[in-house]
Amino acid sequence: MTTRIAIIGGGTGGLCLAHGLRKAGIDVSVYERSRTRTERLQGYRVHINPHGSAALHECLPSGLWERFLATTGTTNGAFTFLTERLNELMVIDSELTWSPDPASSHHSVSRISLHQVLSDGLDGVLRHDKEFVGYRREGEVVVCEFADGSTAEADLVIGADGANSRVRKQFLPEAARVDTGIIAIAGKHPLTEEARKRLPARLTDGPAMVMPRTGAGLFSAPHELSGAVSVNDETAGCDPVLFDNTSSYVMWAFAADNRRYPDDLSTRDGEALRSLVLDLIDGWDPAFKELVAGSPAGTVSRLPILTSKPVAPWPTSNITLLGDAIHSMTPFRGIGANTALRDAQLLCRNLVAAQRTGAVRAAVADYEQRMRDYGFAAVRDSERSARQFVSENRAGRTMARGMFRFFQAVPPLKRKVFSDHGDS
């Protein structure tokens, strides 16, 4: 018996799963609320770690996997921890994280380019302008209802509709997201030849985590498109810098507890946010001020940081959840998209196997149990990193900086501790 699968939400995890299911000949449809694939562009880079790479390699057709690789940026891979005075605390060298196999390595990709790849090859599967409003059960069938009055029947519904998931709200109303009290302000500095002359290599050659003595932090990462194949066919009518996925840039994000910000933060535009960050990093090395000041105002935005909370196991049924719809997390370890891709890979494997055995409910139950374990572990790790990133505890921050210096001074210990740095 053929299982009809409906995926609600055309984001990273949902589209990856759709490709894997379609490749296996399974009846799958994706319902995405955006009217076109360009309606909700996201202009920053995303880090794909080995979990994400393995999922994309397994689920995508070979041609799209090669296209994904062709759109990724280049970096030497070294991850540097810095003080606010630009002094090195520790460097995680590229040989500790790099793999010769692209399917088990790290990649930097524009979110726009990734969405272009994942949206391709799904004719007849991906349906736009389908805003999900709820579902009802009719026996063993789930009827999905959309804002345009249409419906779709499915034997299994997968909520992949993001952190504000409507599927989750109806299916697991007790599952909550909470405000961490942390706010990030992010921007993009074009990585031109002139910028390379003005900015230090520590900020242009690889990711960097800046740890001042207390109260805030800054993360930066280059996205260099040397030789990468990306197209700007999705940027019409959008900010020419924020949504340009053909030019190199350095992405940065300053984060602090909301008590460090003025009360009117939510009303400030990009120019005012940029000026505020410059004030907040006054006294840091001038290179950081150059990075922020050189970022066009249109690329600067405010990002409130929310996180999900672990949910007790629920009875397995013909509805389940994937990615941010169930375990949304802070961006402070860069693993949200990768955890969604890991979900897609696991669920795809289970459902493909279930087509031979007919045990779809058991396949979903196994997925849910394993996904809860690693997904909420990632949520906890991510929130812990966020708290440490903005900690006002001067003694704790001093201890952390000392620990990084110790690892840097003892290379064998650093290799042992950070050789599996794939989740960062």
Coordinates of N, CA and C in Angstrom, one line a residue, residues 228-343:
A228 N 32.8 29.8 -6.9 CA 31.5 29.2 -6.6 C 30.5 29.6 -7.7
V229 N 29.6 28.8 -7.9 CA 28.6 29.0 -9.0 C 27.3 29.4 -8.3
S230 N 27.0 30.6 -8.2 CA 25.7 31.1 -7.6 C 25.1 32.1 -8.6
V231 N 23.8 32.2 -8.6 CA 23.1 33.1 -9.4 C 22.1 34.0 -8.6
N232 N 21.9 35.2 -9.1 CA 21.1 36.2 -8.4 C 19.7 36.2 -9.0
D233 N 19.2 35.1 -9.4 CA 17.9 35.1 -10.1 C 16.7 35.3 -9.1
E234 N 17.1 35.5 -7.8 CA 16.0 35.6 -6.8 C 16.0 37.0 -6.1
T235 N 16.8 37.9 -6.6 CA 17.0 39.1 -5.8 C 16.3 40.3 -6.3
A236 N 15.5 40.1 -7.4 CA 14.7 41.3 -7.9 C 13.9 41.9 -6.9
G237 N 14.0 43.2 -6.7 CA 13.2 44.0 -5.8 C 13.7 43.9 -4.3
C238 N 14.8 43.2 -4.1 CA 15.3 43.1 -2.7 C 16.6 43.9 -2.5
D239 N 17.0 44.1 -1.3 CA 18.2 44.8 -1.0 C 19.4 44.2 -1.8
P240 N 20.1 45.0 -2.6 CA 21.1 44.5 -3.5 C 22.3 44.0 -2.7
V241 N 22.5 44.3 -1.5 CA 23.7 43.8 -0.7 C 23.2 42.6 0.2
L242 N 22.2 42.8 0.9 CA 21.7 41.7 1.8 C 21.4 40.5 1.1
F243 N 20.8 40.6 -0.1 CA 20.3 39.4 -0.8 C 21.2 39.1 -2.0
D244 N 22.4 39.6 -2.1 CA 23.3 39.2 -3.2 C 24.0 38.0 -2.8
N245 N 23.8 36.9 -3.5 CA 24.4 35.6 -3.1 C 25.5 35.3 -4.2
T246 N 26.0 36.3 -4.8 CA 27.1 36.0 -5.8 C 28.4 36.8 -5.4
S247 N 28.4 37.6 -4.3 CA 29.5 38.3 -3.9 C 30.0 37.9 -2.5
S248 N 31.3 37.9 -2.3 CA 31.8 37.5 -1.0 C 31.6 38.6 0.1
Y249 N 31.5 38.1 1.3 CA 31.3 39.0 2.4 C 31.7 38.4 3.7
V250 N 31.8 39.2 4.8 CA 32.0 38.7 6.1 C 30.8 39.0 6.9
M251 N 30.1 38.0 7.4 CA 29.0 38.1 8.2 C 29.4 38.2 9.7
W252 N 28.7 39.1 10.4 CA 29.0 39.3 11.9 C 27.7 39.4 12.7
A253 N 27.8 39.0 13.9 CA 26.7 39.1 14.8 C 27.2 39.5 16.2
F254 N 26.7 40.6 16.7 CA 27.0 41.0 18.1 C 25.8 40.6 18.9
A255 N 26.1 40.1 20.1 CA 25.0 39.6 21.0 C 25.2 40.0 22.4
A256 N 24.1 40.3 23.1 CA 24.2 40.7 24.5 C 22.9 40.5 25.2
D257 N 22.8 40.5 26.5 CA 21.6 40.4 27.2 C 20.8 41.7 26.9
N258 N 19.4 41.5 26.8 CA 18.6 42.7 26.4 C 18.7 43.9 27.4
R259 N 19.2 43.7 28.6 CA 19.4 44.8 29.5 C 20.5 45.7 29.1
R260 N 21.3 45.3 28.2 CA 22.4 46.2 27.7 C 21.9 47.1 26.6
Y261 N 20.7 46.9 26.1 CA 20.2 47.6 25.0 C 19.2 48.7 25.4
P262 N 19.0 49.7 24.6 CA 17.9 50.7 25.0 C 16.5 50.2 24.8
D263 N 15.6 50.8 25.4 CA 14.2 50.2 25.4 C 13.6 50.3 24.0
D264 N 14.1 51.2 23.2 CA 13.4 51.4 21.8 C 14.1 50.6 20.7
L265 N 14.8 49.6 21.1 CA 15.6 48.8 20.2 C 14.8 48.3 19.0
S266 N 13.6 47.9 19.2 CA 12.8 47.3 18.2 C 12.3 48.3 17.1
T267 N 12.4 49.6 17.4 CA 12.0 50.6 16.5 C 13.2 51.1 15.6
R268 N 14.4 50.7 15.9 CA 15.5 51.2 15.2 C 15.8 50.5 13.9
D269 N 16.1 51.4 12.9 CA 16.4 50.8 11.6 C 17.9 50.4 11.5
G270 N 18.3 49.9 10.3 CA 19.6 49.3 10.2 C 20.7 50.3 10.5
E271 N 20.6 51.5 10.1 CA 21.6 52.5 10.4 C 21.7 52.8 11.9
A272 N 20.6 52.9 12.6 CA 20.6 53.1 14.0 C 21.1 51.9 14.8
L273 N 20.8 50.7 14.3 CA 21.4 49.5 14.9 C 22.9 49.5 14.8
R274 N 23.4 49.8 13.6 CA 24.8 49.8 13.3 C 25.5 50.8 14.3
S275 N 24.9 52.0 14.4 CA 25.5 53.0 15.3 C 25.5 52.5 16.7
L276 N 24.5 51.8 17.1 CA 24.4 51.3 18.5 C 25.5 50.3 18.8
V277 N 25.7 49.4 17.8 CA 26.8 48.4 18.0 C 28.1 49.1 18.1
L278 N 28.4 50.1 17.3 CA 29.6 50.8 17.3 C 29.8 51.4 18.7
D279 N 28.8 51.9 19.3 CA 28.9 52.4 20.7 C 29.2 51.3 21.7
L280 N 28.5 50.2 21.5 CA 28.7 49.1 22.4 C 30.1 48.4 22.4
I281 N 30.8 48.5 21.2 CA 32.1 47.9 21.1 C 33.2 49.0 21.2
D282 N 32.8 50.2 21.7 CA 33.8 51.2 21.9 C 34.9 50.7 22.9
G283 N 36.1 50.9 22.5 CA 37.2 50.3 23.3 C 37.8 49.0 22.8
W284 N 37.0 48.4 21.9 CA 37.5 47.2 21.2 C 38.6 47.6 20.2
D285 N 39.3 46.6 19.6 CA 40.3 46.9 18.6 C 39.6 47.6 17.4
P286 N 40.2 48.6 16.8 CA 39.6 49.3 15.7 C 39.1 48.4 14.5
A287 N 39.7 47.2 14.4 CA 39.3 46.3 13.3 C 37.8 45.9 13.4
F288 N 37.3 45.8 14.6 CA 35.9 45.4 14.8 C 35.0 46.6 14.4
K289 N 35.4 47.7 14.8 CA 34.6 48.9 14.4 C 34.6 49.1 12.9
E290 N 35.8 48.8 12.3 CA 35.8 48.8 10.8 C 34.9 47.8 10.2
L291 N 34.8 46.6 10.8 CA 33.9 45.6 10.3 C 32.5 46.0 10.3
V292 N 32.1 46.6 11.5 CA 30.7 47.0 11.6 C 30.4 48.2 10.8
A293 N 31.2 49.2 10.9 CA 31.0 50.5 10.2 C 30.9 50.3 8.7
G294 N 31.7 49.3 8.2 CA 31.7 49.1 6.7 C 30.6 48.2 6.2
S295 N 29.6 47.9 7.1 CA 28.5 47.1 6.6 C 27.4 48.0 6.2
P296 N 26.9 47.9 5.0 CA 25.7 48.7 4.6 C 24.5 48.5 5.6
A297 N 23.9 49.7 5.8 CA 22.8 49.7 6.8 C 21.7 48.7 6.4
G298 N 21.5 48.4 5.1 CA 20.5 47.5 4.7 C 20.7 46.1 5.1
T299 N 22.0 45.7 5.5 CA 22.3 44.4 5.9 C 22.2 44.2 7.4
V300 N 22.0 45.2 8.1 CA 22.0 45.2 9.6 C 20.6 45.0 10.1
S301 N 20.4 44.0 11.0 CA 19.1 43.7 11.5 C 19.2 43.2 12.9
R302 N 18.0 43.3 13.6 CA 17.9 42.8 15.0 C 17.3 41.4 15.1
L303 N 17.9 40.5 15.9 CA 17.5 39.2 15.9 C 17.3 38.7 17.4
P304 N 16.0 38.8 17.9 CA 15.7 38.3 19.2 C 16.0 36.8 19.3
I305 N 16.6 36.3 20.3 CA 17.0 34.9 20.4 C 16.0 34.1 21.3
L306 N 15.3 33.2 20.7 CA 14.3 32.3 21.4 C 14.8 30.9 21.3
T307 N 14.3 30.1 22.2 CA 14.6 28.6 22.2 C 13.4 27.8 22.6
S308 N 13.4 26.6 22.1 CA 12.3 25.7 22.5 C 12.7 25.0 23.8
K309 N 11.8 24.3 24.5 CA 12.1 23.6 25.7 C 11.8 22.1 25.4
P310 N 12.5 21.2 26.1 CA 12.2 19.8 25.8 C 10.8 19.4 26.1
V311 N 10.3 18.5 25.3 CA 8.9 18.0 25.4 C 8.9 16.6 25.8
A312 N 8.0 16.2 26.7 CA 7.9 14.8 27.1 C 7.5 14.0 25.9
P313 N 7.9 12.7 25.8 CA 7.4 11.8 24.7 C 5.9 11.8 24.6
W314 N 5.5 11.8 23.3 CA 4.1 11.8 23.0 C 3.7 10.5 22.3
P315 N 2.5 10.2 22.3 CA 2.1 8.9 21.5 C 2.3 9.1 20.0
T316 N 2.9 8.2 19.4 CA 3.2 8.2 18.0 C 1.9 8.1 17.2
S317 N 1.7 8.9 16.2 CA 0.5 8.8 15.4 C 0.9 9.1 13.9
N318 N 0.0 9.5 13.1 CA 0.3 9.8 11.7 C 0.5 11.3 11.5
I319 N 1.0 11.9 12.6 CA 1.5 13.3 12.5 C 2.8 13.4 13.3
T320 N 3.8 14.0 12.7 CA 5.1 14.1 13.4 C 5.7 15.5 13.0
L321 N 6.8 15.8 13.6 CA 7.5 17.1 13.5 C 8.9 17.0 13.1
L322 N 9.5 18.0 12.5 CA 10.9 18.0 12.0 C 11.5 19.4 12.2
G323 N 12.7 19.4 12.5 CA 13.5 20.7 12.5 C 13.0 21.7 13.6
D324 N 13.0 22.9 13.2 CA 12.6 24.0 14.1 C 11.2 23.8 14.6
A325 N 10.4 23.1 13.9 CA 9.0 22.9 14.3 C 8.9 22.2 15.7
I326 N 10.0 21.5 16.1 CA 9.9 20.8 17.3 C 11.1 21.2 18.2
H327 N 12.3 21.4 17.6 CA 13.5 21.7 18.5 C 14.2 22.9 18.0
S328 N 13.5 24.0 17.9 CA 14.2 25.3 17.5 C 15.2 25.6 18.6
M329 N 16.3 26.2 18.2 CA 17.4 26.5 19.1 C 18.0 27.8 18.8
T330 N 18.9 28.3 19.7 CA 19.6 29.5 19.4 C 20.6 29.3 18.3
P331 N 21.1 30.4 17.7 CA 22.1 30.2 16.6 C 23.5 30.1 17.1
F332 N 23.8 30.0 18.4 CA 25.1 30.2 19.0 C 26.1 29.0 18.8
R333 N 25.6 27.9 18.3 CA 26.5 26.8 17.9 C 26.4 26.5 16.4
G334 N 25.5 27.2 15.7 CA 25.4 27.0 14.3 C 24.9 25.6 13.9
I335 N 24.0 25.0 14.7 CA 23.6 23.6 14.4 C 22.1 23.5 14.1
G336 N 21.3 24.6 14.1 CA 19.9 24.4 13.9 C 19.6 23.8 12.6
A337 N 20.1 24.3 11.5 CA 19.8 23.8 10.1 C 20.4 22.4 10.0
N338 N 21.5 22.1 10.6 CA 22.1 20.8 10.5 C 21.3 19.8 11.3
T339 N 20.7 20.2 12.4 CA 19.9 19.2 13.1 C 18.6 18.9 12.3
A340 N 18.1 19.9 11.6 CA 16.9 19.7 10.8 C 17.3 18.7 9.6
L341 N 18.4 18.9 9.0 CA 18.9 18.0 8.0 C 19.1 16.6 8.5
R342 N 19.6 16.5 9.7 CA 19.8 15.2 10.3 C 18.4 14.5 10.5
D343 N 17.4 15.3 11.0 CA 16.0 14.8 11.1 C 15.6 14.2 9.7

